[in-house]
PDB file of C-alpha atoms in Angstrom:
ATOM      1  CA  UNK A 893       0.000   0.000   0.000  1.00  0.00           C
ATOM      2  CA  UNK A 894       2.626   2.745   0.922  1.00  0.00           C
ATOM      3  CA  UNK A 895       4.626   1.798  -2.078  1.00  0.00           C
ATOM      4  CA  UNK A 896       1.843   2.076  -4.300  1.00  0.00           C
ATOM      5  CA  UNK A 897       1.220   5.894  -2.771  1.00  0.00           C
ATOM      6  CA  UNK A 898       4.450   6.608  -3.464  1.00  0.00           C
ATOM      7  CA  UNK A 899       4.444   5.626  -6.699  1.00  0.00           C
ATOM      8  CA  UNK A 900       1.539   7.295  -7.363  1.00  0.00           C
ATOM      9  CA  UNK A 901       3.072  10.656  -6.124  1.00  0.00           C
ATOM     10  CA  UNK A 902       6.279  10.489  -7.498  1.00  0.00           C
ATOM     11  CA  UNK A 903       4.512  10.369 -10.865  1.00  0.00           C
ATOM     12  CA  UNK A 904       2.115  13.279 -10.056  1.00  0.00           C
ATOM     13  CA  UNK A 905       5.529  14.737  -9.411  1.00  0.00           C
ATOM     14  CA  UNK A 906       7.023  14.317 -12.848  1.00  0.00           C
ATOM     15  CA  UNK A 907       4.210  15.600 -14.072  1.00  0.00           C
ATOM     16  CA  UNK A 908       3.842  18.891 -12.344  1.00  0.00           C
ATOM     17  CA  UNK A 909       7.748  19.336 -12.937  1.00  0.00           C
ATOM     18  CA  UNK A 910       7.490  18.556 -16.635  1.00  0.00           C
ATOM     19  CA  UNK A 911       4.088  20.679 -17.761  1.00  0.00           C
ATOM     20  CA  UNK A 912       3.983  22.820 -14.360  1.00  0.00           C
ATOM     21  CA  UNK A 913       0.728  21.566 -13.077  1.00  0.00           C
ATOM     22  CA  UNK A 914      -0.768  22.329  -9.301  1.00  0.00           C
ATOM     23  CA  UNK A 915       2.425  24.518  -8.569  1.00  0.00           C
ATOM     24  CA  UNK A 916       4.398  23.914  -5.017  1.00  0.00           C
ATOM     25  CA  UNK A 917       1.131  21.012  -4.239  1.00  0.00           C
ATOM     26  CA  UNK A 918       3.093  18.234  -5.880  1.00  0.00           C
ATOM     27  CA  UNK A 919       6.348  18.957  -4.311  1.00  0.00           C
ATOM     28  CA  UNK A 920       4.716  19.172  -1.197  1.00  0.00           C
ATOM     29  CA  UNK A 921       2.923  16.085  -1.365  1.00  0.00           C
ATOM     30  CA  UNK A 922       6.451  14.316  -2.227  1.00  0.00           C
ATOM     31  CA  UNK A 923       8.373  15.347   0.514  1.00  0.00           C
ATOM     32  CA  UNK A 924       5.561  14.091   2.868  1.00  0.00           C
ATOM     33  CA  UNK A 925       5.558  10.816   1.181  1.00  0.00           C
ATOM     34  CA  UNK A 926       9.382  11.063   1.249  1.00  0.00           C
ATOM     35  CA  UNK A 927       9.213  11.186   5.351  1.00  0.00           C
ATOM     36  CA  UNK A 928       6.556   8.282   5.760  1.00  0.00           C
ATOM     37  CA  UNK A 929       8.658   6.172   3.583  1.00  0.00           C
ATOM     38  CA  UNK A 930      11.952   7.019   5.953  1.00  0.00           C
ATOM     39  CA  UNK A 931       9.428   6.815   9.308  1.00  0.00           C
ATOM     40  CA  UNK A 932       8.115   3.404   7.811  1.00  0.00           C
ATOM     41  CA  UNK A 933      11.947   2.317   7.003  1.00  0.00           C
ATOM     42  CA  UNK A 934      13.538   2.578  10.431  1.00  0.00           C
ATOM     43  CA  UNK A 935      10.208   1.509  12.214  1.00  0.00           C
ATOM     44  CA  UNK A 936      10.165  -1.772  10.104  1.00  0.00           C
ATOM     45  CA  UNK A 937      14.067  -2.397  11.143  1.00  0.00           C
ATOM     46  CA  UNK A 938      13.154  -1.692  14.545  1.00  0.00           C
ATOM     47  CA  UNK A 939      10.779  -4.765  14.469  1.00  0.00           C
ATOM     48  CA  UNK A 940      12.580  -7.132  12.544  1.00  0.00           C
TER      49      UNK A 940
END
């Protein structure tokens, strides 16, 4: 599920960057999808 997100975003992202769509949104969006996916990293090794 999270890696389907952020595959989702990061292509929203290419998008906006390529034809300049939704403005600073996108970029936003990755970052925050860029910080779950370290949170979800280091909570997952924490377990294992």
């Amino acid at each position: 599920m999270l890696w389907t997100i952020i595959g989702i975003i990061f292509v929203l992202w290419l998008l906006g960057f390529l034809f300049d769509i939704a403005g600073n949104l996108v970029h936003v969006l990755l970052v925050i999808a860029l910080i779950v996916f370290i949170f979800q990293m280091m909570a997952g090794r924490r377990k294992g």
